Coordinates of C-alpha atoms (C1' of nucleotides) in Angstrom, one line a residue:
Chain O
M1 CA -0.3 -75.4 -79.7
D2 CA 0.4 -71.6 -79.1
D3 CA 0.9 -69.2 -82.0
L4 CA 4.6 -68.9 -82.2
F5 CA 4.3 -65.1 -83.1
E6 CA 2.0 -64.2 -80.2
P7 CA 4.1 -62.9 -77.5
D8 CA 2.2 -64.2 -74.5
K9 CA 3.4 -67.8 -74.1
S10 CA 5.9 -68.3 -77.0
C11 CA 8.4 -65.4 -76.5
V12 CA 11.8 -67.0 -76.4
A13 CA 13.4 -64.3 -74.5
L14 CA 10.7 -64.5 -71.7
N15 CA 11.0 -68.2 -71.5
V16 CA 14.7 -68.2 -71.4
R17 CA 15.0 -65.4 -69.0
R18 CA 12.6 -66.9 -66.5
L19 CA 14.5 -70.2 -66.8
S20 CA 17.7 -68.5 -66.1
R21 CA 16.4 -66.7 -63.0
I22 CA 14.9 -69.9 -61.5
V23 CA 17.9 -72.2 -62.5
T24 CA 20.4 -69.7 -61.1
R25 CA 18.6 -69.5 -57.9
R26 CA 18.8 -73.4 -57.5
Y27 CA 22.6 -73.4 -58.2
E28 CA 23.2 -70.4 -56.0
D29 CA 21.2 -72.0 -53.0
A30 CA 23.6 -74.9 -53.4
L31 CA 26.7 -72.8 -53.5
R32 CA 25.8 -70.6 -50.5
P33 CA 28.0 -72.5 -48.1
V34 CA 31.1 -71.4 -50.0
N35 CA 29.8 -68.0 -50.8
L36 CA 30.0 -68.3 -54.5
K37 CA 27.6 -66.9 -57.1
S38 CA 26.8 -68.8 -60.2
F39 CA 29.2 -66.7 -62.4
Q40 CA 31.9 -67.1 -59.9
F41 CA 31.9 -70.8 -59.9
S42 CA 31.7 -71.0 -63.6
A43 CA 34.8 -68.6 -63.8
L44 CA 36.7 -70.9 -61.4
V45 CA 35.7 -74.0 -63.7
A46 CA 36.9 -72.1 -66.8
L47 CA 40.2 -71.0 -65.1
S48 CA 40.9 -74.3 -63.3
T49 CA 41.8 -76.0 -66.7
R50 CA 43.6 -73.4 -68.7
D51 CA 46.5 -71.3 -67.6
A52 CA 46.3 -67.6 -67.9
I53 CA 43.7 -66.0 -70.3
S54 CA 42.8 -62.6 -71.3
H55 CA 39.6 -60.9 -70.2
S56 CA 38.3 -60.6 -73.6
A57 CA 38.8 -64.2 -74.4
L58 CA 37.0 -65.2 -71.3
A59 CA 34.2 -62.7 -71.8
N60 CA 33.6 -64.2 -75.3
S61 CA 33.5 -67.7 -74.0
F62 CA 30.8 -66.5 -71.6
G63 CA 28.9 -64.7 -74.4
M64 CA 29.3 -61.7 -72.0
D65 CA 30.1 -58.1 -72.5
L66 CA 33.8 -57.3 -71.6
S67 CA 32.8 -54.7 -69.0
T68 CA 30.4 -57.1 -67.4
L69 CA 33.1 -59.8 -67.2
N70 CA 35.6 -57.4 -65.7
R71 CA 33.4 -56.3 -62.9
N72 CA 32.2 -59.7 -62.2
L73 CA 35.6 -61.0 -61.6
K74 CA 36.3 -58.3 -58.9
P75 CA 34.8 -60.4 -56.0
L76 CA 36.9 -63.4 -56.9
L77 CA 39.9 -61.1 -57.1
A78 CA 39.1 -59.4 -53.8
R79 CA 39.0 -63.0 -52.2
G80 CA 42.3 -64.0 -53.7
A81 CA 40.9 -66.6 -55.8
I82 CA 42.4 -65.3 -58.9
E83 CA 45.1 -62.9 -59.9
M84 CA 45.6 -60.6 -62.8
T85 CA 48.7 -59.7 -64.7
V86 CA 49.5 -57.6 -67.8
D87 CA 50.4 -59.5 -70.7
P88 CA 54.3 -59.1 -71.1
A89 CA 53.9 -59.3 -74.9
D90 CA 51.2 -56.6 -75.1
A91 CA 50.5 -54.2 -72.4
R92 CA 46.9 -53.7 -73.5
I93 CA 46.0 -57.2 -72.5
R94 CA 45.0 -58.3 -68.9
L95 CA 45.5 -61.8 -68.1
V96 CA 43.6 -63.8 -65.4
K97 CA 44.8 -66.9 -63.6
I98 CA 43.4 -69.0 -60.8
T99 CA 45.3 -69.1 -57.5
T100 CA 46.0 -72.0 -55.3
A101 CA 43.5 -70.6 -53.0
G102 CA 41.1 -70.5 -55.9
K103 CA 41.7 -74.1 -56.7
S104 CA 41.0 -75.1 -53.1
L105 CA 37.7 -73.1 -53.2
Y106 CA 36.8 -74.7 -56.4
A107 CA 37.5 -78.2 -55.1
E108 CA 35.2 -77.3 -52.0
A109 CA 32.4 -75.9 -54.2
L110 CA 32.5 -78.9 -56.7
P111 CA 30.4 -81.3 -54.7
L112 CA 27.8 -78.6 -54.0
W113 CA 27.5 -78.0 -57.6
R114 CA 27.1 -81.6 -58.3
A115 CA 24.3 -81.8 -55.9
A116 CA 22.4 -78.8 -57.8
Q117 CA 23.3 -80.2 -61.2
K118 CA 21.8 -83.8 -60.1
E119 CA 18.6 -82.1 -58.7
T120 CA 18.2 -80.2 -62.0
L121 CA 18.9 -83.0 -64.4
E122 CA 16.6 -85.2 -62.5
K123 CA 13.7 -83.0 -63.5
I124 CA 14.0 -83.8 -67.1
G125 CA 15.9 -87.1 -66.9
P126 CA 19.5 -86.8 -67.3
E127 CA 19.6 -88.5 -70.7
M128 CA 17.5 -85.6 -72.1
W129 CA 20.0 -82.9 -71.3
P130 CA 22.4 -83.2 -74.2
A131 CA 19.6 -82.8 -76.8
L132 CA 18.1 -80.1 -74.9
K133 CA 21.5 -78.3 -74.5
D134 CA 22.1 -78.7 -78.3
G135 CA 18.7 -77.2 -79.0
M136 CA 19.4 -74.3 -76.6
N137 CA 22.9 -73.7 -78.1
K138 CA 21.4 -73.7 -81.7
L139 CA 19.3 -70.7 -80.6
I140 CA 22.6 -68.6 -80.3
D141 CA 24.6 -70.0 -83.2
R142 CA 26.4 -67.4 -85.1
D143 CA 24.6 -66.6 -88.3
Chain Z
M1 CA 29.4 -87.2 -75.1
D2 CA 30.4 -84.9 -72.1
D3 CA 30.1 -86.2 -68.7
L4 CA 27.0 -84.7 -67.1
F5 CA 28.7 -84.2 -63.7
E6 CA 31.8 -82.4 -64.9
P7 CA 31.2 -78.7 -64.9
D8 CA 33.1 -77.6 -67.8
K9 CA 30.6 -78.1 -70.7
S10 CA 27.5 -79.6 -69.0
C11 CA 26.5 -77.1 -66.1
V12 CA 22.8 -76.3 -66.7
A13 CA 23.2 -72.9 -65.0
L14 CA 26.1 -72.0 -67.2
N15 CA 24.5 -72.8 -70.5
V16 CA 21.1 -71.3 -69.5
R17 CA 22.6 -68.1 -68.3
R18 CA 24.7 -67.6 -71.5
L19 CA 21.6 -68.4 -73.6
S20 CA 19.8 -65.8 -71.6
R21 CA 22.4 -63.1 -72.1
I22 CA 22.5 -63.7 -75.9
V23 CA 18.9 -64.0 -76.4
T24 CA 18.1 -60.9 -74.4
R25 CA 20.5 -58.9 -76.4
R26 CA 18.9 -59.9 -79.7
Y27 CA 15.4 -58.9 -78.4
E28 CA 16.6 -55.7 -77.0
D29 CA 18.5 -54.8 -80.2
A30 CA 15.1 -55.2 -82.0
L31 CA 13.2 -53.3 -79.3
R32 CA 15.7 -50.4 -79.1
P33 CA 13.6 -48.1 -81.5
V34 CA 10.7 -48.0 -78.9
N35 CA 13.2 -47.9 -75.9
L36 CA 11.9 -51.0 -74.1
K37 CA 14.0 -53.6 -72.4
S38 CA 13.1 -57.3 -72.6
F39 CA 11.3 -57.4 -69.2
Q40 CA 9.4 -54.2 -70.0
F41 CA 8.0 -55.7 -73.2
S42 CA 7.0 -58.8 -71.4
A43 CA 5.3 -56.9 -68.5
L44 CA 3.3 -55.0 -71.2
V45 CA 2.3 -58.3 -72.9
A46 CA 1.3 -59.7 -69.6
L47 CA -0.7 -56.6 -68.6
S48 CA -2.3 -56.2 -72.0
T49 CA -4.7 -59.1 -71.5
R50 CA -5.6 -59.0 -68.0
D51 CA -7.0 -56.1 -65.8
A52 CA -5.4 -55.1 -62.7
I53 CA -3.0 -57.6 -61.1
S54 CA -1.0 -57.6 -57.9
H55 CA 2.7 -57.2 -57.8
S56 CA 3.1 -60.5 -56.2
A57 CA 1.0 -62.4 -58.7
L58 CA 2.9 -60.8 -61.5
A59 CA 6.3 -61.5 -59.8
N60 CA 5.2 -65.2 -59.4
S61 CA 4.3 -65.5 -63.1
F62 CA 7.7 -64.3 -64.0
G63 CA 9.5 -66.5 -61.5
M64 CA 11.0 -63.4 -60.2
D65 CA 11.6 -62.0 -56.7
L66 CA 8.8 -59.5 -55.7
S67 CA 11.5 -56.8 -55.0
T68 CA 13.1 -57.3 -58.5
L69 CA 9.7 -56.9 -60.0
N70 CA 8.7 -54.1 -58.1
R71 CA 11.9 -52.1 -59.2
N72 CA 11.7 -53.2 -62.8
L73 CA 8.2 -51.7 -63.1
K74 CA 9.4 -48.3 -62.3
P75 CA 10.7 -47.2 -65.8
L76 CA 7.3 -48.3 -67.1
L77 CA 5.6 -46.1 -64.4
A78 CA 7.8 -43.2 -65.1
R79 CA 6.8 -43.3 -68.8
G80 CA 3.1 -43.6 -67.9
A81 CA 2.9 -47.0 -69.7
I82 CA 1.3 -48.6 -66.4
E83 CA -0.4 -47.3 -63.3
M84 CA -0.6 -48.5 -59.9
T85 CA -3.3 -48.5 -57.3
V86 CA -4.0 -49.8 -53.8
D87 CA -6.5 -52.7 -53.8
P88 CA -9.8 -51.3 -52.3
A89 CA -10.4 -54.6 -50.5
D90 CA -6.9 -55.1 -49.0
A91 CA -4.5 -52.1 -48.5
R92 CA -1.5 -54.3 -48.4
I93 CA -1.9 -55.1 -52.1
R94 CA -0.6 -52.9 -54.9
L95 CA -2.4 -53.5 -58.2
V96 CA -0.9 -52.7 -61.5
K97 CA -2.8 -51.9 -64.6
I98 CA -1.6 -51.0 -68.4
T99 CA -2.7 -47.5 -69.5
T100 CA -3.9 -46.3 -72.8
A101 CA -0.3 -44.9 -73.6
G102 CA 0.9 -48.4 -72.6
K103 CA -1.3 -50.1 -75.0
S104 CA -0.1 -47.8 -77.8
L105 CA 3.4 -48.4 -76.9
Y106 CA 2.8 -52.3 -76.9
A107 CA 1.1 -52.0 -80.3
E108 CA 4.3 -50.1 -81.6
A109 CA 6.6 -52.6 -80.2
L110 CA 4.8 -55.9 -81.3
P111 CA 6.1 -55.9 -84.9
L112 CA 9.7 -55.3 -83.6
W113 CA 9.3 -58.2 -81.2
R114 CA 7.9 -60.4 -84.1
A115 CA 11.1 -59.7 -86.2
A116 CA 13.3 -60.7 -83.1
Q117 CA 11.1 -63.8 -82.5
K118 CA 11.4 -64.7 -86.3
E119 CA 15.1 -64.4 -86.5
T120 CA 15.4 -66.4 -83.3
L121 CA 13.1 -69.2 -84.1
E122 CA 14.7 -69.6 -87.6
K123 CA 17.9 -70.8 -86.0
I124 CA 16.3 -73.9 -84.6
G125 CA 13.4 -74.3 -87.2
P126 CA 10.1 -72.8 -85.7
E127 CA 8.6 -76.4 -85.5
M128 CA 11.3 -77.2 -82.9
W129 CA 10.4 -74.7 -80.5
P130 CA 7.4 -76.1 -78.7
A131 CA 9.4 -79.1 -77.7
L132 CA 12.5 -77.1 -76.7
K133 CA 10.4 -74.8 -74.6
D134 CA 8.6 -77.8 -72.9
G135 CA 12.1 -79.3 -72.1
M136 CA 13.2 -75.9 -70.7
N137 CA 10.0 -75.7 -68.7
K138 CA 10.5 -79.0 -67.2
L139 CA 13.8 -78.0 -65.8
I140 CA 11.9 -75.6 -63.5
D141 CA 8.8 -77.7 -62.6
R142 CA 7.7 -77.5 -59.0
D143 CA 8.8 -80.7 -57.3
Chain E
dG1 C1' 59.8 -41.8 -86.3
dC2 C1' 54.7 -40.0 -86.9
dC3 C1' 50.0 -40.5 -87.5
dA4 C1' 45.7 -42.6 -88.3
dT5 C1' 43.6 -46.6 -87.1
dA6 C1' 42.5 -50.3 -84.6
dC7 C1' 42.4 -52.9 -80.2
dA8 C1' 41.9 -54.0 -75.1
dC9 C1' 40.2 -52.5 -71.5
dT10 C1' 37.7 -49.0 -68.1
dT11 C1' 34.0 -45.8 -66.5
dG12 C1' 29.4 -43.7 -66.1
dC13 C1' 24.9 -44.7 -66.6
dA14 C1' 20.5 -47.2 -66.5
dT15 C1' 18.4 -51.5 -65.6
dA16 C1' 18.3 -56.6 -63.5
dT17 C1' 18.6 -59.8 -59.7
dG18 C1' 17.7 -61.8 -55.0
dC19 C1' 18.3 -62.0 -50.0
dA20 C1' 17.6 -60.2 -45.3
dA21 C1' 15.6 -56.9 -42.5
dA22 C1' 12.1 -53.4 -41.9
dT23 C1' 7.4 -51.6 -42.7
dT24 C1' 2.6 -51.7 -43.0
dA25 C1' -1.9 -53.9 -43.0
dC26 C1' -5.0 -57.6 -42.1
dT27 C1' -6.7 -61.8 -39.2
dA28 C1' -7.3 -65.1 -35.8
dT29 C1' -7.5 -66.0 -30.8
dG30 C1' -8.1 -65.2 -26.5
Chain J
dC1 C1' -10.8 -55.4 -28.9
dA2 C1' -5.7 -55.9 -27.8
dT3 C1' -2.3 -58.9 -29.6
dA4 C1' 0.5 -62.4 -31.7
dG5 C1' 1.0 -63.9 -36.0
dT6 C1' 0.9 -63.7 -41.1
dA7 C1' 0.9 -61.5 -45.5
dA8 C1' 2.3 -58.0 -49.1
dT9 C1' 5.5 -54.8 -50.0
dT10 C1' 9.7 -51.8 -49.4
dT11 C1' 14.6 -50.8 -48.6
dG12 C1' 19.7 -51.7 -48.2
dC13 C1' 23.2 -54.3 -49.9
dA14 C1' 25.9 -56.9 -53.0
dT15 C1' 26.4 -58.7 -57.5
dA16 C1' 24.7 -58.8 -62.9
dT17 C1' 24.1 -56.8 -67.4
dG18 C1' 25.2 -54.1 -71.7
dC19 C1' 25.9 -49.6 -74.2
dA20 C1' 28.5 -45.5 -75.0
dA21 C1' 32.1 -42.7 -74.4
dG22 C1' 36.8 -42.5 -72.7
dT23 C1' 41.9 -44.1 -71.9
dG24 C1' 46.0 -46.3 -73.0
dT25 C1' 48.6 -49.2 -76.1
dA26 C1' 50.1 -51.5 -80.4
dT27 C1' 50.6 -51.5 -85.6
dG28 C1' 50.9 -50.3 -90.4
dG29 C1' 51.7 -47.0 -93.9
dC30 C1' 54.1 -42.8 -94.7

DNA sequence: GCCATACACTTGCATATGCAAATTACTATG
DNA sequence: CATAGTAATTTGCATATGCAAGTGTATGGC
């Protein structure tokens, strides 16, 4: 067993970042036919169930800086998959909403995502995923 | 229990990417006093034990595209923490090596990293980390 | 109503990420 | 030993990431 405070094999950041790169590539390979990046697909998922939502609320749900979110949405906006409006009740707030075109795109992407998800889960046995996910999410619980 | 093939909560890419963002921020907060990013610290770790290594071998150990690695090394090079040479046996190969200054920098950064690692592991209980890491690494095993 | 403060977002900067195409250097084959 | 093919790296492009500083808007206390 590695010493947990020697940074060569145990570093959580290193392990998690490498995992993120490799998993992202797998999902983006799968989504290439519909020309969606991993974040873009996740944004469509998040928006497909709610109605309009503010930038900051969405950024928070992704654990992402507001400025990052803002810029990452631009390609979806340029494609017409989402639209933005100013909150009528508070002019500071920008609301995001999926469009009809965005919903079609999402429907097109969903089976591609499922293939990547299946391929990924099969590597650990799908029944292991909930526990693994819980462990991962504990790493980022608010104190 | 969430349906594993509904993308709203179960998506491996989404969970892993969010984890990566949040964990990275924690380690980079800790490393800010020595002005090192997460990757830069990991590179110093990797180089502190070996002697010279090629770009592609290092990229491979990080699960990272060669072009990404190449560019990520530039800030360390500019600071004089690493140096690059051409392999005398094969002029296509660029070798990277940590410098004396790089080793000092690494020694300075190590206690900061340990603090972030401690804070992170305490969220799951340090004894849980080896199993969690194994699960994560299974997700990216070569087929 | 006016101002200090707080809030939501935007912009500038530096680094991160990967793919495709181009470049440079070795290697096997005829 | 020229040459096709392969290997290691570099460059151009698009997107990803966060911090700090800036802009515009609401809000509470006066």
